[in-house]
Amino acid sequence: MRHVVFIFIDGLGLGSDDKDVNPLARFDLPGFESLAGGQPMTGSANSVSTPELVFSQIDANLGVDGLPQSGTGQASIFTGTNCAKEAGRHYGPYPHSTSAEAIEKRNIFTRLVESGTATINQLAFANTYPARFFRYVDRTNRWTVTTRCCMSAGVHIRSTEDLATGNGVAADVTGEGLRSIDDNVTPISETEAGDNLLRLASAHRFTLFEFFHTDKAGHAMSFDRAHKRLTALDRFLAHLQTHLDIDEALLLLTSDHGNIEDLTVKTHTRNPVPFVALGSGAEHFSDVAAIDEIVDRIVSWYNNPIS
């Protein structure tokens, strides 16, 4: 069954080659470099377009002044709507009120169901959440963009119970962070987490995984934290690439805005963000130029797959 694995990485821009500024230039990250066609994933990286790999630098500013934010950026990614323009500004970290209709009616999950591509049971959000997350959103109704998309479409939001059976992935990949708040969580390696994601994805037509710790490390302006998060993510991505069935699967990767690539500032950046398509029909995504163009291209990939 042809399927998509979409890796969303929060706060990952393409920045300077200066190792005193950019941890993606400073550290050895072979998994990231492979996704960039064998070059460091920085602003000087050349675009790559082959039948099985597309790597490009795409726009996250969306024609709006100011620093891009997660709320409007992620809503733009997962609905195919320029939500920053609709809001009249970049906004975050939670969705802006003007994005509510797009998230409810045009999110990627709903689009795939309405296009006849998949049933709800063939769509998966791989992230797993602890009990305190569900208590928090029940009390505040402050859902993130991705969980709000799931809620609107009826896609299952996974818990640590799913993580325990290998039917989900922790937000930090290994589950180390969840262990500190849930004694029932047993941390695993990045390769085990990669196997769990690939198994989950092979049973679904579309699977999304969100990694937000890059954004937190960027805000902390910490090379130590950046190294920890990027190297763990790199091992995870390298394993996915090694074991991805490129005849049946397509791996996509992008971000909502820059941050971790410039640790001299605490804020987000206006740098371009990476876009990667690896596997079956990757060249179908060769002309994606901005983050709000991805959803339309995903839907059309299923309808007109390139072999």
Tab-separated table of N, CA and C in Angstrom, residues 78-226:
chain	number	residue	atom	x	y	z
A	78	PHE	N	-0.514	22.458	7.524
A	78	PHE	CA	-1.429	21.317	7.597
A	78	PHE	C	-2.818	21.577	7.018
A	79	THR	N	-3.044	22.788	6.525
A	79	THR	CA	-4.316	23.065	5.841
A	79	THR	C	-4.127	23.498	4.396
A	80	GLY	N	-2.906	23.890	4.020
A	80	GLY	CA	-2.695	24.401	2.677
A	80	GLY	C	-3.257	25.800	2.494
A	81	THR	N	-3.482	26.504	3.578
A	81	THR	CA	-4.024	27.864	3.581
A	81	THR	C	-2.981	28.809	4.168
A	82	ASN	N	-2.851	29.990	3.600
A	82	ASN	CA	-1.933	30.975	4.170
A	82	ASN	C	-2.589	31.599	5.398
A	83	CYS	N	-2.436	30.924	6.518
A	83	CYS	CA	-3.116	31.353	7.743
A	83	CYS	C	-2.495	32.603	8.345
A	84	ALA	N	-1.222	32.864	8.070
A	84	ALA	CA	-0.605	34.110	8.532
A	84	ALA	C	-1.234	35.300	7.817
A	85	LYS	N	-1.453	35.162	6.526
A	85	LYS	CA	-2.097	36.244	5.773
A	85	LYS	C	-3.527	36.454	6.244
A	86	GLU	N	-4.244	35.364	6.511
A	86	GLU	CA	-5.624	35.488	6.987
A	86	GLU	C	-5.689	36.179	8.350
A	87	ALA	N	-4.697	35.904	9.197
A	87	ALA	CA	-4.658	36.523	10.521
A	87	ALA	C	-4.128	37.960	10.466
A	88	GLY	N	-3.449	38.285	9.383
A	88	GLY	CA	-2.849	39.608	9.258
A	88	GLY	C	-1.537	39.741	10.002
A	89	ARG	N	-1.039	38.626	10.522
A	89	ARG	CA	0.228	38.626	11.264
A	89	ARG	C	0.618	37.178	11.547
A	90	HIS	N	1.869	37.004	11.927
A	90	HIS	CA	2.304	35.708	12.437
A	90	HIS	C	1.841	35.581	13.887
A	91	TYR	N	1.386	34.387	14.266
A	91	TYR	CA	0.800	34.221	15.595
A	91	TYR	C	1.126	32.827	16.123
A	92	GLY	N	1.334	32.735	17.439
A	92	GLY	CA	1.587	31.442	18.043
A	92	GLY	C	1.817	31.563	19.543
A	93	PRO	N	2.000	30.416	20.192
A	93	PRO	CA	2.196	29.096	19.581
A	93	PRO	C	0.907	28.350	19.210
A	94	TYR	N	-0.228	28.787	19.740
A	94	TYR	CA	-1.483	28.096	19.461
A	94	TYR	C	-2.154	28.698	18.223
A	95	PRO	N	-3.128	28.013	17.655
A	95	PRO	CA	-3.779	28.529	16.451
A	95	PRO	C	-4.481	29.863	16.694
A	96	HIS	N	-4.450	30.732	15.702
A	96	HIS	CA	-5.185	31.989	15.744
A	96	HIS	C	-6.660	31.711	15.458
A	97	SER	N	-7.527	32.548	15.977
A	97	SER	CA	-8.970	32.341	15.787
A	97	SER	C	-9.363	32.330	14.314
A	98	THR	N	-8.635	33.097	13.486
A	98	THR	CA	-8.966	33.145	12.065
A	98	THR	C	-8.592	31.856	11.329
A	99	SER	N	-7.821	30.981	11.990
A	99	SER	CA	-7.434	29.707	11.379
A	99	SER	C	-8.422	28.588	11.685
A	100	ALA	N	-9.419	28.875	12.516
A	100	ALA	CA	-10.315	27.816	13.002
A	100	ALA	C	-11.035	27.103	11.862
A	101	GLU	N	-11.544	27.857	10.904
A	101	GLU	CA	-12.291	27.230	9.807
A	101	GLU	C	-11.388	26.359	8.943
A	102	ALA	N	-10.201	26.852	8.638
A	102	ALA	CA	-9.266	26.066	7.831
A	102	ALA	C	-8.880	24.770	8.543
A	103	ILE	N	-8.604	24.880	9.847
A	103	ILE	CA	-8.222	23.685	10.603
A	103	ILE	C	-9.377	22.696	10.680
A	104	GLU	N	-10.572	23.193	10.844
A	104	GLU	CA	-11.727	22.304	10.955
A	104	GLU	C	-12.088	21.648	9.628
A	105	LYS	N	-12.036	22.408	8.544
A	105	LYS	CA	-12.590	21.923	7.289
A	105	LYS	C	-11.548	21.541	6.238
A	106	ARG	N	-10.313	22.047	6.355
A	106	ARG	CA	-9.336	21.821	5.292
A	106	ARG	C	-8.046	21.210	5.792
A	107	ASN	N	-8.046	20.627	6.990
A	107	ASN	CA	-6.812	20.004	7.466
A	107	ASN	C	-6.476	18.783	6.620
A	108	ILE	N	-5.229	18.370	6.651
A	108	ILE	CA	-4.744	17.305	5.775
A	108	ILE	C	-5.525	16.012	5.949
A	109	PHE	N	-5.899	15.675	7.162
A	109	PHE	CA	-6.659	14.450	7.394
A	109	PHE	C	-8.023	14.510	6.705
A	110	THR	N	-8.736	15.606	6.914
A	110	THR	CA	-10.049	15.777	6.292
A	110	THR	C	-9.938	15.800	4.775
A	111	ARG	N	-8.898	16.463	4.255
A	111	ARG	CA	-8.717	16.528	2.807
A	111	ARG	C	-8.534	15.135	2.220
A	112	LEU	N	-7.788	14.289	2.890
A	112	LEU	CA	-7.543	12.945	2.371
A	112	LEU	C	-8.803	12.084	2.418
A	113	VAL	N	-9.629	12.275	3.438
A	113	VAL	CA	-10.895	11.548	3.506
A	113	VAL	C	-11.839	12.041	2.413
A	114	GLU	N	-11.981	13.356	2.282
A	114	GLU	CA	-12.924	13.912	1.316
A	114	GLU	C	-12.521	13.643	-0.126
A	115	SER	N	-11.222	13.463	-0.363
A	115	SER	CA	-10.759	13.153	-1.720
A	115	SER	C	-10.918	11.679	-2.069
A	116	GLY	N	-11.340	10.878	-1.088
A	116	GLY	CA	-11.492	9.445	-1.315
A	116	GLY	C	-10.199	8.664	-1.212
A	117	THR	N	-9.153	9.332	-0.749
A	117	THR	CA	-7.836	8.692	-0.649
A	117	THR	C	-7.769	7.697	0.500
A	118	ALA	N	-8.412	8.031	1.616
A	118	ALA	CA	-8.288	7.212	2.820
A	118	ALA	C	-9.546	7.334	3.669
A	119	THR	N	-9.746	6.332	4.505
A	119	THR	CA	-10.747	6.418	5.555
A	119	THR	C	-10.064	6.953	6.807
A	120	ILE	N	-10.837	7.376	7.773
A	120	ILE	CA	-10.256	7.879	9.023
A	120	ILE	C	-9.336	6.838	9.650
A	121	ASN	N	-9.701	5.583	9.579
A	121	ASN	CA	-8.883	4.532	10.193
A	121	ASN	C	-7.568	4.301	9.462
A	122	GLN	N	-7.421	4.888	8.278
A	122	GLN	CA	-6.167	4.771	7.523
A	122	GLN	C	-5.264	5.978	7.716
A	123	LEU	N	-5.618	6.849	8.654
A	123	LEU	CA	-4.836	8.044	8.938
A	123	LEU	C	-4.320	7.985	10.367
A	124	ALA	N	-3.071	8.367	10.575
A	124	ALA	CA	-2.477	8.240	11.914
A	124	ALA	C	-1.664	9.463	12.292
A	125	PHE	N	-1.801	9.852	13.537
A	125	PHE	CA	-0.918	10.829	14.169
A	125	PHE	C	-0.098	10.034	15.169
A	126	ALA	N	1.203	9.913	14.945
A	126	ALA	CA	2.033	8.964	15.675
A	126	ALA	C	2.384	9.400	17.088
A	127	ASN	N	2.365	10.699	17.378
A	127	ASN	CA	2.795	11.184	18.694
A	127	ASN	C	1.930	10.627	19.818
A	128	THR	N	2.576	10.384	20.951
A	128	THR	CA	1.862	9.901	22.134
A	128	THR	C	1.965	10.935	23.250
A	129	TYR	N	0.892	11.051	24.033
A	129	TYR	CA	0.804	12.094	25.050
A	129	TYR	C	0.523	11.492	26.421
A	130	PRO	N	1.099	12.108	27.464
A	130	PRO	CA	0.843	11.624	28.826
A	130	PRO	C	-0.536	12.062	29.313
A	131	ALA	N	-0.978	11.457	30.400
A	131	ALA	CA	-2.311	11.754	30.932
A	131	ALA	C	-2.463	13.233	31.272
A	132	ARG	N	-1.399	13.879	31.715
A	132	ARG	CA	-1.518	15.277	32.123
A	132	ARG	C	-1.809	16.191	30.929
A	133	PHE	N	-1.411	15.780	29.717
A	133	PHE	CA	-1.763	16.567	28.538
A	133	PHE	C	-3.277	16.586	28.341
A	134	PHE	N	-3.892	15.422	28.456
A	134	PHE	CA	-5.335	15.343	28.253
A	134	PHE	C	-6.090	16.099	29.351
A	135	ARG	N	-5.574	16.064	30.566
A	135	ARG	CA	-6.198	16.846	31.642
A	135	ARG	C	-6.082	18.338	31.353
A	136	TYR	N	-4.928	18.739	30.835
A	136	TYR	CA	-4.704	20.157	30.538
A	136	TYR	C	-5.653	20.655	29.448
A	137	VAL	N	-5.770	19.915	28.344
A	137	VAL	CA	-6.633	20.400	27.255
A	137	VAL	C	-8.104	20.301	27.630
A	138	ASP	N	-8.458	19.349	28.471
A	138	ASP	CA	-9.846	19.298	28.943
A	138	ASP	C	-10.188	20.547	29.754
A	139	ARG	N	-9.205	21.041	30.502
A	139	ARG	CA	-9.429	22.202	31.368
A	139	ARG	C	-9.352	23.521	30.602
A	140	THR	N	-8.450	23.597	29.599
A	140	THR	CA	-8.170	24.877	28.949
A	140	THR	C	-8.668	24.972	27.509
A	141	ASN	N	-8.891	23.810	26.874
A	141	ASN	CA	-9.256	23.752	25.451
A	141	ASN	C	-8.164	24.360	24.566
A	142	ARG	N	-6.938	24.337	25.018
A	142	ARG	CA	-5.816	24.900	24.254
A	142	ARG	C	-5.082	23.767	23.531
A	143	TRP	N	-5.647	23.378	22.426
A	143	TRP	CA	-5.051	22.329	21.605
A	143	TRP	C	-4.003	22.933	20.672
A	144	THR	N	-2.952	22.171	20.380
A	144	THR	CA	-1.981	22.592	19.377
A	144	THR	C	-2.609	22.452	17.996
A	145	VAL	N	-1.914	22.937	16.981
A	145	VAL	CA	-2.451	22.826	15.624
A	145	VAL	C	-2.638	21.361	15.233
A	146	THR	N	-1.638	20.540	15.480
A	146	THR	CA	-1.733	19.147	15.039
A	146	THR	C	-2.828	18.390	15.787
A	147	THR	N	-2.924	18.600	17.086
A	147	THR	CA	-3.975	17.886	17.823
A	147	THR	C	-5.353	18.439	17.489
A	148	ARG	N	-5.435	19.732	17.195
A	148	ARG	CA	-6.718	20.309	16.766
A	148	ARG	C	-7.131	19.734	15.409
A	149	CYS	N	-6.179	19.525	14.525
A	149	CYS	CA	-6.486	18.872	13.244
A	149	CYS	C	-7.039	17.470	13.476
A	150	CYS	N	-6.411	16.744	14.387
A	150	CYS	CA	-6.892	15.388	14.712
A	150	CYS	C	-8.301	15.436	15.281
A	151	MET	N	-8.528	16.339	16.207
A	151	MET	CA	-9.849	16.467	16.819
A	151	MET	C	-10.909	16.766	15.768
A	152	SER	N	-10.610	17.666	14.860
A	152	SER	CA	-11.572	18.073	13.844
A	152	SER	C	-11.894	16.929	12.885
A	153	ALA	N	-10.898	16.116	12.570
A	153	ALA	CA	-11.089	15.048	11.588
A	153	ALA	C	-11.537	13.726	12.206
A	154	GLY	N	-11.346	13.583	13.504
A	154	GLY	CA	-11.678	12.324	14.161
A	154	GLY	C	-10.542	11.320	14.176
A	155	VAL	N	-9.300	11.820	14.046
A	155	VAL	CA	-8.120	10.952	14.093
A	155	VAL	C	-7.727	10.722	15.550
A	156	HIS	N	-7.411	9.484	15.870
A	156	HIS	CA	-7.068	9.088	17.239
A	156	HIS	C	-5.821	9.825	17.727
A	157	ILE	N	-5.909	10.421	18.931
A	157	ILE	CA	-4.754	11.027	19.586
A	157	ILE	C	-4.213	10.025	20.593
A	158	ARG	N	-2.989	9.627	20.410
A	158	ARG	CA	-2.420	8.498	21.154
A	158	ARG	C	-1.920	8.895	22.542
A	159	SER	N	-1.937	7.924	23.421
A	159	SER	CA	-1.491	8.121	24.797
A	159	SER	C	-0.253	7.278	25.058
A	160	THR	N	0.264	7.366	26.276
A	160	THR	CA	1.419	6.549	26.638
A	160	THR	C	1.073	5.059	26.658
A	161	GLU	N	-0.193	4.719	26.726
A	161	GLU	CA	-0.585	3.313	26.606
A	161	GLU	C	-0.262	2.794	25.206
A	162	ASP	N	-0.483	3.623	24.189
A	162	ASP	CA	-0.104	3.251	22.822
A	162	ASP	C	1.412	3.131	22.710
A	163	LEU	N	2.124	4.023	23.378
A	163	LEU	CA	3.582	3.984	23.337
A	163	LEU	C	4.099	2.671	23.906
A	164	ALA	N	3.488	2.196	24.966
A	164	ALA	CA	3.935	0.971	25.619
A	164	ALA	C	3.812	-0.252	24.716
A	165	THR	N	2.867	-0.215	23.778
A	165	THR	CA	2.676	-1.351	22.870
A	165	THR	C	3.367	-1.150	21.528
A	166	GLY	N	4.138	-0.085	21.403
A	166	GLY	CA	4.851	0.180	20.165
A	166	GLY	C	3.987	0.779	19.081
A	167	ASN	N	2.800	1.268	19.463
A	167	ASN	CA	1.878	1.831	18.482
A	167	ASN	C	1.878	3.355	18.497
A	168	GLY	N	3.034	3.924	18.701
A	168	GLY	CA	3.186	5.368	18.691
A	168	GLY	C	4.629	5.723	18.976
A	169	VAL	N	4.923	7.024	18.921
A	169	VAL	CA	6.284	7.513	19.118
A	169	VAL	C	6.237	8.687	20.085
A	170	ALA	N	7.152	8.719	21.025
A	170	ALA	CA	7.237	9.832	21.973
A	170	ALA	C	7.710	11.092	21.258
A	171	ALA	N	7.302	12.238	21.770
A	171	ALA	CA	7.660	13.506	21.135
A	171	ALA	C	9.161	13.723	21.074
A	172	ASP	N	9.911	13.159	22.032
A	172	ASP	CA	11.370	13.283	22.002
A	172	ASP	C	12.019	12.059	21.357
A	173	VAL	N	11.231	11.215	20.727
A	173	VAL	CA	11.613	9.990	20.017
A	173	VAL	C	11.820	8.821	20.971
A	174	THR	N	12.690	8.978	21.969
A	174	THR	CA	13.055	7.848	22.823
A	174	THR	C	12.116	7.625	24.005
A	175	GLY	N	11.376	8.649	24.401
A	175	GLY	CA	10.525	8.549	25.586
A	175	GLY	C	11.228	8.902	26.870
A	176	GLU	N	12.476	9.335	26.777
A	176	GLU	CA	13.236	9.688	27.978
A	176	GLU	C	12.545	10.798	28.767
A	177	GLY	N	12.025	11.802	28.056
A	177	GLY	CA	11.356	12.901	28.728
A	177	GLY	C	10.064	12.482	29.399
A	178	LEU	N	9.317	11.583	28.765
A	178	LEU	CA	8.069	11.108	29.350
A	178	LEU	C	8.311	10.284	30.607
A	179	ARG	N	9.437	9.621	30.664
A	179	ARG	CA	9.745	8.777	31.828
A	179	ARG	C	9.740	9.595	33.120
A	180	SER	N	10.128	10.858	33.033
A	180	SER	CA	10.208	11.685	34.232
A	180	SER	C	8.827	12.040	34.784
A	181	ILE	N	7.778	11.872	33.972
A	181	ILE	CA	6.426	12.188	34.458
A	181	ILE	C	5.499	10.979	34.440
A	182	ASP	N	5.976	9.852	33.924
A	182	ASP	CA	5.151	8.648	33.869
A	182	ASP	C	6.048	7.437	34.076
A	183	ASP	N	5.959	6.829	35.253
A	183	ASP	CA	6.821	5.703	35.601
A	183	ASP	C	6.584	4.481	34.717
A	184	ASN	N	5.450	4.456	34.006
A	184	ASN	CA	5.137	3.311	33.163
A	184	ASN	C	5.812	3.371	31.795
A	185	VAL	N	6.452	4.501	31.496
A	185	VAL	CA	7.130	4.650	30.205
A	185	VAL	C	8.537	4.080	30.307
A	186	THR	N	8.876	3.214	29.361
A	186	THR	CA	10.221	2.649	29.272
A	186	THR	C	10.923	3.256	28.066
A	187	PRO	N	11.964	4.059	28.275
A	187	PRO	CA	12.674	4.647	27.137
A	187	PRO	C	13.234	3.593	26.198
A	188	ILE	N	13.262	3.907	24.913
A	188	ILE	CA	13.785	3.007	23.895
A	188	ILE	C	14.809	3.757	23.053
A	189	SER	N	15.489	3.050	22.177
A	189	SER	CA	16.487	3.694	21.317
A	189	SER	C	15.805	4.391	20.142
A	190	GLU	N	16.564	5.242	19.482
A	190	GLU	CA	16.048	5.934	18.300
A	190	GLU	C	15.717	4.944	17.190
A	191	THR	N	16.489	3.874	17.082
A	191	THR	CA	16.207	2.890	16.033
A	191	THR	C	14.921	2.115	16.326
A	192	GLU	N	14.689	1.789	17.596
A	192	GLU	CA	13.427	1.137	17.953
A	192	GLU	C	12.242	2.050	17.662
A	193	ALA	N	12.397	3.334	17.974
A	193	ALA	CA	11.332	4.288	17.689
A	193	ALA	C	11.095	4.390	16.184
A	194	GLY	N	12.173	4.351	15.422
A	194	GLY	CA	12.045	4.378	13.970
A	194	GLY	C	11.298	3.160	13.450
A	195	ASP	N	11.597	2.001	14.003
A	195	ASP	CA	10.874	0.785	13.607
A	195	ASP	C	9.394	0.908	13.931
A	196	ASN	N	9.090	1.462	15.101
A	196	ASN	CA	7.683	1.630	15.485
A	196	ASN	C	6.950	2.561	14.521
A	197	LEU	N	7.615	3.649	14.131
A	197	LEU	CA	6.975	4.581	13.201
A	197	LEU	C	6.771	3.937	11.833
A	198	LEU	N	7.762	3.232	11.347
A	198	LEU	CA	7.637	2.596	10.035
A	198	LEU	C	6.554	1.526	10.038
A	199	ARG	N	6.449	0.781	11.128
A	199	ARG	CA	5.392	-0.229	11.224
A	199	ARG	C	4.013	0.418	11.255
A	200	LEU	N	3.896	1.485	12.023
A	200	LEU	CA	2.627	2.212	12.081
A	200	LEU	C	2.281	2.786	10.708
A	201	ALA	N	3.266	3.374	10.053
A	201	ALA	CA	3.029	3.997	8.754
A	201	ALA	C	2.628	2.988	7.693
A	202	SER	N	3.217	1.801	7.739
A	202	SER	CA	2.906	0.792	6.718
A	202	SER	C	1.472	0.298	6.825
A	203	ALA	N	0.839	0.515	7.972
A	203	ALA	CA	-0.549	0.089	8.178
A	203	ALA	C	-1.539	1.218	7.895
A	204	HIS	N	-1.033	2.383	7.494
A	204	HIS	CA	-1.882	3.548	7.240
A	204	HIS	C	-1.490	4.197	5.919
A	205	ARG	N	-2.388	4.951	5.353
A	205	ARG	CA	-2.093	5.653	4.103
A	205	ARG	C	-1.344	6.957	4.363
A	206	PHE	N	-1.555	7.570	5.533
A	206	PHE	CA	-0.864	8.805	5.874
A	206	PHE	C	-0.582	8.809	7.369
A	207	THR	N	0.668	9.096	7.733
A	207	THR	CA	1.071	9.137	9.136
A	207	THR	C	1.887	10.394	9.383
A	208	LEU	N	1.547	11.121	10.418
A	208	LEU	CA	2.239	12.358	10.788
A	208	LEU	C	2.972	12.168	12.108
A	209	PHE	N	4.201	12.680	12.171
A	209	PHE	CA	4.944	12.727	13.431
A	209	PHE	C	5.501	14.124	13.619
A	210	GLU	N	5.345	14.658	14.826
A	210	GLU	CA	5.781	16.018	15.156
A	210	GLU	C	6.900	15.985	16.188
A	211	PHE	N	7.989	16.717	15.902
A	211	PHE	CA	9.109	16.845	16.834
A	211	PHE	C	9.287	18.322	17.171
A	212	PHE	N	9.042	18.690	18.434
A	212	PHE	CA	9.073	20.108	18.790
A	212	PHE	C	10.264	20.504	19.660
A	213	HIS	N	11.097	19.547	20.048
A	213	HIS	CA	12.192	19.868	20.963
A	213	HIS	C	13.287	20.703	20.305
A	214	THR	N	13.357	20.725	18.983
A	214	THR	CA	14.292	21.601	18.290
A	214	THR	C	13.965	23.064	18.576
A	215	ASP	N	12.686	23.382	18.575
A	215	ASP	CA	12.275	24.765	18.851
A	215	ASP	C	12.627	25.158	20.281
A	216	LYS	N	12.443	24.250	21.218
A	216	LYS	CA	12.776	24.538	22.609
A	216	LYS	C	14.278	24.750	22.782
A	217	ALA	N	15.085	23.943	22.108
A	217	ALA	CA	16.539	24.107	22.197
A	217	ALA	C	16.973	25.428	21.590
A	218	GLY	N	16.305	25.831	20.512
A	218	GLY	CA	16.626	27.111	19.904
A	218	GLY	C	16.327	28.275	20.823
A	219	HIS	N	15.179	28.235	21.477
A	219	HIS	CA	14.830	29.304	22.409
A	219	HIS	C	15.790	29.343	23.598
A	220	ALA	N	16.332	28.187	23.963
A	220	ALA	CA	17.281	28.130	25.075
A	220	ALA	C	18.666	28.643	24.686
A	221	MET	N	18.923	28.805	23.384
A	221	MET	CA	20.218	29.267	22.880
A	221	MET	C	21.356	28.396	23.402
A	222	SER	N	21.108	27.074	23.425
A	222	SER	CA	22.035	26.145	24.055
A	222	SER	C	22.570	25.135	23.049
A	223	PHE	N	23.885	25.169	22.824
A	223	PHE	CA	24.491	24.169	21.947
A	223	PHE	C	24.402	22.775	22.555
A	224	ASP	N	24.471	22.674	23.883
A	224	ASP	CA	24.359	21.361	24.529
A	224	ASP	C	22.979	20.761	24.277
A	225	ARG	N	21.941	21.553	24.473
A	225	ARG	CA	20.585	21.055	24.223
A	225	ARG	C	20.357	20.790	22.745
A	226	ALA	N	20.902	21.652	21.904
A	226	ALA	CA	20.766	21.440	20.465
A	226	ALA	C	21.450	20.145	20.046
